[in-house]
Coordinates of C-alpha atoms and ligand atoms in Angstrom, one line a residue:
S1 CA 0.3 34.3 23.8
T2 CA -0.9 31.0 22.3
Y3 CA 1.0 27.8 23.0
R4 CA 0.7 24.4 21.5
L5 CA 1.6 21.5 23.8
V6 CA 1.9 17.9 22.8
A7 CA 1.8 14.6 24.7
N8 CA 4.7 12.3 24.0
R9 CA 2.5 9.4 23.1
K10 CA 2.8 6.9 20.2
E11 CA -0.7 7.6 18.9
V12 CA -0.1 11.3 18.5
R13 CA 0.4 12.2 14.8
I14 CA 0.4 15.8 13.6
G15 CA 0.1 17.1 10.1
L16 CA -2.0 18.9 7.6
P17 CA -3.6 16.0 5.6
E18 CA -5.8 18.2 3.3
V19 CA -4.0 17.4 0.0
R20 CA -4.9 13.8 0.5
L21 CA -8.5 14.9 -0.1
G22 CA -7.6 17.0 -3.1
I23 CA -7.7 20.3 -1.3
L24 CA -5.2 22.3 0.7
P25 CA -5.0 23.7 4.3
G26 CA -7.5 26.5 3.9
W27 CA -8.2 27.8 7.4
G28 CA -4.9 29.6 7.8
G29 CA -2.7 26.5 7.7
S30 CA -1.0 27.2 4.4
T31 CA -0.2 30.7 5.5
R32 CA 0.7 30.2 9.2
L33 CA 2.7 27.0 9.0
P34 CA 5.6 28.3 6.9
R35 CA 5.8 31.3 9.2
T36 CA 6.0 29.0 12.2
I37 CA 8.4 26.3 11.1
G38 CA 10.0 27.6 7.9
I39 CA 9.0 27.3 4.3
A40 CA 10.9 24.1 3.4
E41 CA 9.6 22.1 6.4
A42 CA 6.1 23.5 6.0
L43 CA 6.0 22.5 2.3
D44 CA 7.1 19.0 3.2
L45 CA 4.1 18.6 5.4
I46 CA 1.5 20.5 3.3
L47 CA 2.5 18.9 -0.1
T48 CA 2.5 15.3 1.2
G49 CA -0.2 15.4 3.8
K50 CA 2.1 13.2 5.9
T51 CA 2.0 13.3 9.7
V52 CA 4.8 13.5 12.2
S53 CA 5.3 12.1 15.7
A54 CA 4.9 14.3 18.8
R55 CA 8.6 14.5 19.3
R56 CA 9.3 15.5 15.7
A57 CA 6.5 18.1 15.9
W58 CA 8.2 19.6 18.8
K59 CA 11.6 19.5 17.1
L60 CA 10.1 21.2 14.1
G61 CA 8.7 24.0 16.2
L62 CA 5.1 22.9 15.6
A63 CA 4.7 22.5 19.3
D64 CA 6.2 24.6 22.1
A65 CA 6.6 21.8 24.5
L66 CA 6.8 18.0 24.5
L67 CA 5.2 16.8 27.7
P68 CA 5.3 13.3 29.2
D69 CA 2.0 11.5 28.5
A70 CA 1.5 10.0 31.9
R71 CA 1.3 13.4 33.7
F72 CA 0.0 15.3 30.8
L73 CA -2.6 17.5 32.4
D74 CA -0.4 18.2 35.4
E75 CA 2.4 19.2 33.1
V76 CA 0.0 21.4 31.1
R77 CA -1.0 23.1 34.3
S78 CA 2.6 23.7 35.4
F79 CA 3.4 25.0 31.9
A80 CA 0.5 27.4 32.0
L81 CA 1.4 28.7 35.4
A82 CA 5.0 29.2 34.5
H83 CA 4.0 31.2 31.4
L84 CA 1.2 33.2 33.1
D85 CA 3.7 36.0 34.1
R86 CA 4.7 36.4 30.6
R87 CA 1.2 37.4 29.6
G88 CA 1.5 39.3 26.3
G89 CA 5.2 38.8 26.6
E90 CA 7.5 37.4 24.0
E91 CA 7.1 34.0 22.4
P92 CA 9.1 31.1 23.7
A93 CA 12.5 30.8 22.1
R94 CA 12.4 28.9 18.9
P95 CA 15.1 28.3 16.4
D96 CA 14.6 31.1 13.9
F97 CA 14.0 29.2 10.7
K98 CA 13.4 32.4 8.8
E99 CA 16.9 33.3 9.4
L100 CA 17.9 30.5 7.1
L101 CA 19.8 32.0 4.2
L102 CA 17.7 30.3 1.5
E103 CA 14.4 31.4 2.9
R104 CA 15.4 35.0 3.7
N105 CA 16.3 36.3 0.3
P106 CA 13.9 36.3 -2.7
L107 CA 16.3 34.4 -4.9
G108 CA 16.7 31.7 -2.3
R109 CA 12.9 31.4 -2.0
K110 CA 12.5 31.3 -5.7
I111 CA 14.9 28.3 -5.9
L112 CA 13.0 26.6 -3.0
F113 CA 9.6 27.0 -4.7
D114 CA 10.9 26.0 -8.1
Q115 CA 12.4 22.8 -6.6
A116 CA 9.2 22.0 -4.8
R117 CA 7.2 22.4 -8.0
K118 CA 9.6 20.2 -9.9
K119 CA 9.5 17.5 -7.3
T120 CA 5.8 17.7 -7.0
L121 CA 5.3 17.3 -10.8
E122 CA 7.6 14.3 -10.8
Q123 CA 5.7 12.7 -8.0
T124 CA 2.1 13.5 -9.1
R125 CA 2.7 13.4 -12.9
G126 CA 0.4 16.4 -13.0
Q127 CA -2.5 14.2 -11.9
Y128 CA -3.0 15.9 -8.5
P129 CA -3.7 19.7 -8.8
A130 CA -3.8 20.4 -5.0
P131 CA -0.1 20.3 -4.1
L132 CA 0.9 22.5 -7.0
R133 CA -1.7 25.0 -6.0
A134 CA -0.6 24.8 -2.4
I135 CA 2.9 25.9 -3.4
E136 CA 1.5 29.0 -5.0
V137 CA -0.7 29.8 -2.0
V138 CA 2.3 29.4 0.4
R139 CA 4.3 31.7 -1.9
V140 CA 1.6 34.4 -1.8
G141 CA 1.3 34.2 2.0
I142 CA 5.1 34.6 2.3
E143 CA 5.6 37.3 -0.3
D144 CA 2.4 39.4 0.0
G145 CA 1.6 38.9 3.7
P146 CA -0.9 36.9 5.7
R147 CA -4.0 38.7 4.5
A148 CA -3.2 37.9 0.9
G149 CA -2.3 34.4 2.0
F150 CA -5.7 33.7 3.7
D151 CA -7.4 35.1 0.7
A152 CA -5.5 32.9 -1.7
E153 CA -6.2 29.9 0.5
A154 CA -10.0 30.5 0.5
R155 CA -10.1 30.8 -3.3
A156 CA -7.9 27.7 -3.9
V157 CA -10.0 25.6 -1.5
A158 CA -13.3 26.6 -3.1
E159 CA -12.0 25.8 -6.6
L160 CA -10.3 22.6 -5.7
A161 CA -13.1 21.2 -3.6
T162 CA -15.4 21.2 -6.6
S163 CA -12.9 19.4 -8.9
R164 CA -13.5 15.7 -9.9
T165 CA -10.1 14.8 -8.3
A166 CA -11.2 16.1 -4.9
K167 CA -14.5 14.4 -5.2
N168 CA -12.9 11.1 -6.1
L169 CA -10.4 11.4 -3.2
L170 CA -13.1 12.2 -0.8
H171 CA -15.0 9.2 -2.1
V172 CA -12.0 6.9 -1.5
F173 CA -11.6 8.4 2.0
K174 CA -15.3 7.5 2.7
L175 CA -14.7 3.9 1.3
T176 CA -11.8 3.6 3.7
E177 CA -13.8 4.9 6.7
E178 CA -16.8 2.6 5.9
A179 CA -14.5 -0.4 5.5
K180 CA -13.4 0.2 9.1
K181 CA -16.9 -0.7 10.3
E182 CA -17.0 -4.0 8.4
K183 CA -16.9 -7.1 10.6
G184 CA -16.8 -10.0 8.1
L185 CA -19.4 -12.7 7.8
P186 CA -22.7 -12.5 9.7
G187 CA -23.2 -15.1 12.5
G188 CA -19.9 -15.6 14.3
E189 CA -17.8 -13.5 16.7
P190 CA -14.1 -13.5 16.1
R191 CA -12.1 -15.6 18.6
P192 CA -9.3 -14.0 20.7
V193 CA -5.8 -14.5 19.2
A194 CA -3.0 -14.5 21.7
S195 CA -0.5 -16.6 19.9
V196 CA 0.2 -17.2 16.2
A197 CA 2.2 -19.7 14.0
V198 CA 3.4 -18.9 10.5
L199 CA 4.3 -21.8 8.2
G200 CA 7.0 -21.0 5.7
A201 CA 9.8 -18.5 6.3
G202 CA 10.1 -17.3 2.8
V203 CA 9.4 -13.8 1.3
M204 CA 5.9 -13.8 2.6
G205 CA 6.2 -15.9 5.8
G206 CA 9.1 -13.8 7.1
G207 CA 7.1 -10.6 6.4
I208 CA 4.0 -11.9 8.1
A209 CA 5.9 -13.0 11.2
Q210 CA 7.5 -9.6 11.4
L211 CA 4.1 -7.9 11.1
V212 CA 2.5 -10.0 13.8
A213 CA 5.4 -9.2 16.2
A214 CA 5.4 -5.5 15.3
E215 CA 1.6 -4.8 15.2
A216 CA 0.0 -7.4 17.4
G217 CA 2.9 -7.8 19.8
I218 CA 2.2 -11.4 20.5
P219 CA 4.4 -14.6 20.2
V220 CA 4.7 -16.0 16.7
R221 CA 6.3 -19.3 15.9
M222 CA 7.8 -19.3 12.4
K223 CA 8.1 -22.9 11.1
D224 CA 10.0 -24.0 8.0
V225 CA 11.5 -27.3 6.8
D226 CA 14.8 -25.7 6.0
E227 CA 17.1 -24.2 8.5
K228 CA 18.6 -21.8 6.0
A229 CA 15.1 -20.5 5.2
L230 CA 14.5 -19.9 8.9
A231 CA 17.7 -17.8 9.1
S232 CA 16.8 -15.8 6.0
G233 CA 13.2 -15.3 7.3
M234 CA 14.6 -13.9 10.6
A235 CA 17.0 -11.7 8.6
H236 CA 14.1 -10.4 6.5
A237 CA 12.1 -9.6 9.7
A238 CA 15.1 -7.8 11.2
Q239 CA 15.5 -5.8 8.0
V240 CA 11.9 -4.5 8.1
F241 CA 12.4 -3.5 11.8
D242 CA 15.6 -1.8 10.9
R243 CA 13.9 0.3 8.3
A244 CA 11.3 1.4 10.9
L245 CA 14.1 2.1 13.3
R246 CA 15.9 4.3 10.8
R247 CA 12.6 6.2 10.1
R248 CA 12.3 6.6 13.9
R249 CA 9.0 4.7 13.9
I250 CA 10.2 2.5 16.7
E251 CA 13.0 2.6 19.3
R252 CA 15.8 0.1 19.6
P253 CA 14.8 -1.6 22.9
E254 CA 11.3 -2.1 21.4
V255 CA 12.8 -3.7 18.3
K256 CA 14.7 -6.1 20.4
R257 CA 11.6 -7.0 22.4
R258 CA 9.5 -7.5 19.3
M259 CA 12.1 -9.6 17.5
S260 CA 12.3 -11.9 20.5
L261 CA 8.6 -12.6 20.0
I262 CA 9.5 -14.4 16.7
L263 CA 10.4 -18.0 17.4
P264 CA 12.0 -19.8 14.4
T265 CA 11.4 -23.6 14.6
L266 CA 11.6 -26.8 12.5
S267 CA 9.0 -28.6 14.6
Y268 CA 5.3 -28.4 15.6
A269 CA 6.2 -28.1 19.3
G270 CA 3.9 -25.6 21.1
F271 CA 1.4 -25.6 18.2
E272 CA -1.4 -26.9 20.6
R273 CA -1.4 -23.4 22.2
V274 CA -1.6 -21.4 19.0
D275 CA -4.9 -19.7 18.1
L276 CA -4.2 -18.9 14.5
V277 CA -1.9 -20.6 11.9
I278 CA -1.0 -18.6 8.8
E279 CA 0.4 -20.8 6.1
A280 CA 2.8 -19.3 3.5
I281 CA 4.7 -22.3 2.1
V282 CA 5.4 -23.3 -1.5
E283 CA 2.4 -22.8 -3.9
K284 CA 1.8 -26.5 -4.5
L285 CA -1.6 -28.0 -3.7
P286 CA -0.5 -31.5 -2.6
V287 CA 2.2 -30.0 -0.3
K288 CA -0.3 -27.6 1.2
Q289 CA -2.9 -30.3 1.7
Q290 CA -0.4 -32.5 3.5
V291 CA 0.8 -29.6 5.6
F292 CA -2.7 -28.6 6.6
A293 CA -3.5 -32.2 7.6
E294 CA -0.3 -32.3 9.7
T295 CA -1.1 -28.9 11.3
A296 CA -4.6 -29.9 12.1
S297 CA -3.3 -32.9 14.1
H298 CA -0.9 -30.7 16.1
T299 CA -3.4 -27.9 16.9
A300 CA -6.5 -27.6 19.1
E301 CA -9.9 -27.9 17.4
R302 CA -10.6 -24.2 17.9
T303 CA -7.4 -23.1 16.1
V304 CA -8.1 -21.3 12.9
L305 CA -6.1 -22.4 9.9
A306 CA -5.5 -19.7 7.3
S307 CA -3.7 -19.9 3.9
N308 CA -1.9 -17.1 2.2
T309 CA -2.1 -18.9 -1.2
S310 CA -2.5 -16.5 -4.2
S311 CA -4.0 -18.9 -6.7
L312 CA -5.1 -22.2 -5.1
S313 CA -8.6 -23.0 -3.9
I314 CA -9.0 -22.6 -0.1
A315 CA -11.7 -25.4 -0.1
A316 CA -9.2 -27.7 -1.8
I317 CA -6.4 -26.9 0.6
G318 CA -8.7 -27.5 3.6
A319 CA -10.3 -30.7 2.2
T320 CA -7.8 -33.0 3.9
T321 CA -8.3 -31.6 7.4
P322 CA -10.8 -33.2 9.8
H323 CA -12.5 -29.8 10.3
P324 CA -12.4 -27.9 7.0
E325 CA -14.9 -25.4 8.3
R326 CA -12.1 -23.7 10.3
V327 CA -10.0 -23.1 7.2
A328 CA -10.0 -19.7 5.6
G329 CA -7.9 -17.6 3.2
M330 CA -5.7 -14.7 4.5
H331 CA -4.1 -13.3 1.4
F332 CA -1.5 -10.7 2.0
F333 CA 0.3 -8.7 -0.7
N334 CA 4.0 -8.3 -1.3
P335 CA 5.8 -6.5 0.4
V336 CA 3.7 -7.4 3.5
H337 CA 4.7 -4.5 5.7
R338 CA 3.8 -2.0 3.0
M339 CA 0.7 -3.2 1.2
P340 CA -2.5 -2.3 3.2
L341 CA -4.9 -5.0 1.8
V342 CA -5.7 -8.5 3.0
E343 CA -8.2 -10.5 1.1
V344 CA -10.0 -12.7 3.6
I345 CA -11.4 -15.7 1.8
A346 CA -14.4 -17.5 3.0
P347 CA -14.9 -20.9 1.3
E348 CA -18.4 -22.5 1.1
G349 CA -19.4 -23.9 4.5
A350 CA -16.8 -22.0 6.4
D351 CA -17.5 -21.3 10.1
P352 CA -18.2 -17.5 10.3
A353 CA -16.3 -17.4 13.6
A354 CA -13.2 -18.8 11.9
V355 CA -13.4 -16.3 9.0
N356 CA -14.1 -13.4 11.3
T357 CA -11.1 -14.3 13.5
V358 CA -9.0 -13.9 10.4
F359 CA -10.8 -10.7 9.5
A360 CA -10.4 -9.1 12.9
F361 CA -6.8 -10.2 13.1
A362 CA -6.0 -8.6 9.7
R363 CA -7.3 -5.4 11.1
R364 CA -5.3 -5.8 14.3
L365 CA -2.2 -6.0 12.0
G366 CA -3.1 -2.6 10.7
K367 CA -4.4 -3.9 7.4
T368 CA -7.8 -3.4 5.6
P369 CA -9.5 -6.8 5.3
V370 CA -11.9 -7.3 2.4
L371 CA -14.1 -10.4 2.3
V372 CA -13.7 -12.3 -1.0
R373 CA -15.3 -15.5 -2.3
D374 CA -13.2 -18.6 -2.9
T375 CA -12.9 -18.3 -6.7
P376 CA -9.8 -18.5 -8.9
G377 CA -7.4 -15.6 -8.4
F378 CA -9.7 -14.2 -5.7
L379 CA -10.3 -10.6 -6.6
V380 CA -7.1 -8.6 -7.1
N381 CA -4.9 -11.1 -8.9
R382 CA -7.8 -12.0 -11.2
L383 CA -8.4 -8.4 -12.3
L384 CA -4.6 -7.8 -12.6
M385 CA -4.3 -10.9 -14.8
F386 CA -6.7 -9.5 -17.4
Y387 CA -4.7 -6.2 -17.3
S388 CA -1.2 -7.7 -17.7
T389 CA -2.4 -10.3 -20.3
E390 CA -3.7 -7.5 -22.5
A391 CA -0.3 -5.8 -22.1
L392 CA 1.3 -9.0 -23.4
W393 CA -1.0 -9.0 -26.4
L394 CA -0.1 -5.4 -27.1
L395 CA 3.5 -6.4 -27.0
D396 CA 2.6 -9.2 -29.5
E397 CA 1.1 -6.5 -31.8
G398 CA 4.4 -4.7 -32.0
H399 CA 4.3 -2.2 -29.1
R400 CA 7.4 -1.5 -27.0
I401 CA 7.8 -2.5 -23.3
E402 CA 8.5 1.1 -22.2
D403 CA 5.5 2.5 -24.2
L404 CA 3.1 0.1 -22.4
D405 CA 4.5 0.9 -19.0
R406 CA 4.5 4.6 -19.7
A407 CA 0.9 4.5 -20.8
M408 CA -0.1 3.1 -17.5
T409 CA 2.1 5.2 -15.2
D410 CA 0.8 8.3 -17.1
W411 CA -2.7 7.0 -16.4
G412 CA -1.7 6.9 -12.7
M413 CA -0.7 3.4 -11.9
P414 CA 2.4 3.2 -9.7
L415 CA 4.0 0.6 -12.0
G416 CA 3.3 -0.4 -15.6
P417 CA 2.3 -3.9 -16.4
M418 CA 5.7 -5.1 -17.6
A419 CA 7.6 -3.7 -14.6
L420 CA 4.9 -5.2 -12.4
T421 CA 5.3 -8.7 -13.9
D422 CA 9.1 -8.4 -13.3
E423 CA 8.4 -7.5 -9.7
V424 CA 6.0 -10.4 -9.2
G425 CA 8.4 -12.8 -10.9
I426 CA 7.8 -13.9 -14.5
D427 CA 7.7 -17.6 -13.4
V428 CA 5.1 -16.9 -10.8
A429 CA 3.0 -14.7 -13.1
V430 CA 3.2 -17.4 -15.9
K431 CA 2.1 -20.1 -13.4
V432 CA -0.9 -18.0 -12.2
A433 CA -1.8 -17.1 -15.8
H434 CA -2.1 -20.8 -16.6
I435 CA -4.2 -21.5 -13.5
L436 CA -6.6 -18.7 -14.4
R437 CA -6.6 -19.6 -18.0
D438 CA -7.7 -23.1 -17.0
A439 CA -10.4 -21.6 -14.9
F440 CA -11.7 -19.0 -17.4
G441 CA -11.0 -20.7 -20.7
Q442 CA -11.2 -18.6 -23.9
R443 CA -12.0 -15.5 -21.9
L444 CA -8.3 -15.3 -21.0
P445 CA -6.4 -16.2 -24.2
L446 CA -2.6 -16.3 -23.5
P447 CA 0.1 -15.5 -26.1
P448 CA 1.7 -18.7 -27.6
W449 CA 5.2 -17.5 -26.5
L450 CA 4.2 -17.0 -22.8
D451 CA 6.4 -19.7 -21.3
R452 CA 9.5 -18.9 -23.2
L453 CA 10.9 -16.1 -21.0
S454 CA 10.9 -18.0 -17.8
L455 CA 12.3 -21.1 -19.5
E456 CA 15.3 -19.0 -20.4
G457 CA 15.8 -18.2 -16.7
R458 CA 14.6 -14.7 -17.1
L459 CA 12.5 -14.5 -14.0
G460 CA 12.2 -10.7 -13.5
T461 CA 13.7 -8.5 -10.7
K462 CA 14.8 -11.4 -8.5
S463 CA 16.9 -13.0 -11.3
G464 CA 18.4 -9.6 -12.4
S465 CA 16.7 -9.8 -15.8
G466 CA 13.1 -9.7 -17.1
F467 CA 11.4 -7.3 -19.5
Y468 CA 14.0 -4.9 -18.0
R469 CA 17.6 -5.1 -17.0
Y470 CA 18.5 -4.7 -13.3
D471 CA 21.3 -3.5 -11.2
G472 CA 20.6 -5.3 -8.0
R473 CA 17.0 -4.6 -7.4
E474 CA 17.2 -1.3 -9.3
R475 CA 15.3 -1.3 -12.6
K476 CA 17.3 -0.1 -15.6
D477 CA 16.4 0.0 -19.3
P478 CA 14.0 -2.3 -21.1
D479 CA 15.9 -5.3 -22.5
P480 CA 15.6 -5.4 -26.3
A481 CA 16.7 -9.0 -26.3
V482 CA 13.2 -9.9 -25.0
Y483 CA 11.7 -9.2 -28.5
G484 CA 14.1 -11.7 -30.2
L485 CA 13.5 -14.3 -27.5
L486 CA 9.8 -14.1 -28.1
G487 CA 10.0 -13.8 -31.9
L488 CA 8.4 -10.3 -31.8
E489 CA 9.2 -7.2 -33.6
P490 CA 8.7 -3.8 -32.0
K491 CA 7.4 -1.7 -34.9
I492 CA 4.9 0.8 -33.5
D493 CA 6.4 4.3 -33.0
R494 CA 4.8 7.0 -30.9
P495 CA 1.6 5.2 -30.1
D496 CA -1.4 7.0 -28.6
T497 CA -0.9 6.3 -25.0
A498 CA -4.4 7.1 -23.9
R499 CA -5.7 4.4 -26.2
L500 CA -3.1 2.0 -24.9
A501 CA -4.3 2.7 -21.4
D502 CA -7.9 2.1 -22.4
R503 CA -6.9 -1.3 -23.9
M504 CA -5.4 -2.4 -20.6
V505 CA -7.9 -0.9 -18.2
L506 CA -11.1 -1.9 -20.0
P507 CA -10.5 -5.7 -19.7
M508 CA -10.3 -5.1 -16.0
V509 CA -13.6 -3.2 -16.0
N510 CA -15.2 -6.1 -18.0
E511 CA -13.9 -8.6 -15.5
A512 CA -14.9 -6.4 -12.6
A513 CA -18.5 -6.6 -13.8
R514 CA -18.3 -10.4 -13.8
C515 CA -16.8 -10.4 -10.3
L516 CA -19.7 -8.3 -9.1
D517 CA -22.1 -10.6 -10.9
E518 CA -20.6 -13.7 -9.3
K519 CA -20.5 -11.9 -5.9
V520 CA -16.7 -12.4 -5.5
V521 CA -17.0 -9.3 -3.4
A522 CA -20.1 -7.8 -1.9
S523 CA -20.1 -4.4 -3.6
P524 CA -18.4 -2.1 -6.1
A525 CA -17.1 -0.2 -3.1
D526 CA -15.3 -3.3 -1.8
L527 CA -13.9 -3.9 -5.3
D528 CA -12.6 -0.3 -5.7
L529 CA -11.1 -0.3 -2.3
A530 CA -9.4 -3.7 -2.7
L531 CA -7.8 -2.6 -6.0
I532 CA -6.6 0.7 -4.6
L533 CA -5.1 -0.9 -1.5
G534 CA -3.8 -4.1 -3.2
T535 CA -2.3 -2.6 -6.4
G536 CA -2.0 1.2 -5.9
F537 CA -4.7 1.8 -8.4
P538 CA -4.8 5.6 -8.6
P539 CA -7.0 7.0 -5.8
F540 CA -7.6 10.2 -7.8
R541 CA -9.6 8.1 -10.3
G542 CA -11.9 7.2 -7.4
G543 CA -11.6 3.4 -8.0
L544 CA -12.1 1.1 -11.0
C545 CA -15.9 0.9 -10.9
R546 CA -16.3 4.6 -10.2
W547 CA -14.0 5.4 -13.1
A548 CA -16.1 3.1 -15.3
D549 CA -19.3 4.9 -14.1
H550 CA -17.8 8.2 -15.0
Q551 CA -17.1 7.0 -18.6
G552 CA -20.7 5.8 -18.9
L553 CA -22.0 2.4 -20.1
P554 CA -22.4 3.4 -23.8
T555 CA -18.8 4.7 -24.0
L556 CA -17.4 1.6 -22.3
V557 CA -19.4 -0.9 -24.4
A558 CA -18.3 0.9 -27.6
A559 CA -14.7 1.0 -26.6
L560 CA -14.7 -2.7 -25.6
Ligands
NAI1 P1 9.0 -18.7 -0.8 O1 9.4 -19.7 -1.8 O2 9.8 -17.5 -0.7 O3 8.9 -19.4 0.6 C1 8.3 -20.6 0.8 C2 8.9 -21.2 2.1 O4 8.1 -22.4 2.5 C3 10.3 -21.7 1.9 O5 11.1 -21.2 2.9 C4 10.2 -23.3 2.0 O6 11.4 -23.8 2.7 C5 9.0 -23.3 3.0 N1 8.4 -24.7 3.0 C6 8.2 -25.5 2.0 N2 7.5 -26.6 2.4 C7 7.3 -26.4 3.7 C8 6.7 -27.2 4.7 N3 6.2 -28.4 4.4 N4 6.6 -26.7 6.0 C9 7.1 -25.5 6.3 N5 7.7 -24.7 5.3 C10 7.8 -25.2 4.1 O7 7.5 -18.4 -1.2 P2 6.6 -17.1 -1.0 O8 6.8 -16.2 -2.2 O9 6.9 -16.5 0.4 O10 5.2 -17.6 -1.1 C11 4.6 -18.4 -0.1 C12 3.1 -18.4 -0.3 O11 2.5 -17.1 -0.3 C13 2.6 -19.1 -1.6 O12 1.4 -19.8 -1.3 C14 2.4 -17.9 -2.5 O13 1.4 -18.2 -3.5 C15 1.8 -16.9 -1.5 N6 1.9 -15.5 -1.9 C16 3.1 -15.0 -2.4 C17 3.2 -13.7 -2.8 C18 4.5 -13.1 -3.4 O14 4.4 -12.1 -3.9 N7 5.6 -13.8 -3.2 C19 2.1 -12.7 -2.6 C20 0.9 -13.3 -1.9 C21 0.9 -14.7 -1.6

């Protein structure tokens, strides 16, 4: 007999990740897994490429035993000895999943496969061929037997592996792997970070403090000027832990221990022992400058001061501190625990050791850091601004909110531009638009009615109304009142959505070329990766620059 034994260790994750590369498990996995753990559970793993913990793998029947990590080899030996006698004997008792009513009869199985197909189509919008093909392969393996299953697997893998989608996904995988080797600026080793302070306990500050406690496991002071803000920052951190608890990513005593690492405070007491300060207070330059000067006077000279600003110049923020060379940007994306990108901003004259401390710490937090120059909007927000502003101009031309969003979600973006603006906050988006307009001039023309929505108190998701109506945080229908408020008339029916998508994607391509020219990031690879990790730009397209390369320069220029 063959047995699979797993060590009960946090790092152990088990799954079949092939669909993430645009193929499917083709070395027996698609055929054997459903026979081992049942069709429904197998499809859940195969179609998503997700991984499960050692304990979950054991519960699913993927492993025959869950052994303590500390004595793993001894335990394996005992297990082997105990099972030697049963050589060629029966398999260890497993719950018999195949006995499940649904999976045993052909009609039940048909329902199961139909549901899987429907759900997969909803989630992939038909953009990812591999999961759909996997459902078919699993079906063949169950209905026609293992030999037919193996044969179907081999054929499917051969066909999928040569598709553009698979090549793009493999390309993105390589980008991610290569990014892991990046170390930041040349000429400075990162300093050790054993204690952190976060300034501001708002949406971002609370999220960052939680992340430091959860991922780095070191003490983190969270300072605000408002006691209520501190309480809500702590509540926010607790909420994120709670979600991880419910998903069994962490256990209760550990949550307690990690939460106790977060120290809410109104004062700078203890700041002299802090190695890294991450500022996430209000987006106002004079306030940030004052706070940086204060912080510099309460910290040691080696302490690195980082700002999470999304639109202000890092050099300007640091200008009031006695040692501006230790100031860098550490730009997280919202929601902090979910978005994998951190833009690390190195202003002119920054100490490479300070920048690399931020870079290394971002990685320790489980994020992918990308080095970005200190230019307006940095990289991701700058590109996004050209995309969402074009959407506003399309609205101005008479297009409908839902048509613009659908054009982009069909294209593969997780959110359309209007829904995204609602999420970001219309007031925030408008403010950043003005800042970038001031920086880029006529290259970023803004519609004349831009300020009107936020002046009416329509701030997007957080205020319960924006381009859409909301029920709590849940997005409902587009709000037709928006057109009247802006003096617009939606008059274009059934637009060509592929053309609409081009209109919105191409300005980003154009601006991406400028960013590369200005060395905002080091390479098209960095640009593509940052956009994928910071905005959910569709990985199956391989990245913005790669997509542009596939179109070809003559096509792009003509379309622009
Ligand atoms: P927020 O308004 O939710 O929180 C700001 C917090 O800073 C408030 O609790 C306020 O009491 C506190 N504060 C104000 N002055 C302070 C001072 N002198 N010392 C200590 N705390 C002070 O703001 P949010 O959204 O968390 O943004 C914070 C920063 O993060 C801004 O620079 C923003 O541009 C940036 N950012 C925001 C993102 C977002 O999606 N909300 C995304 C990425 C960056």
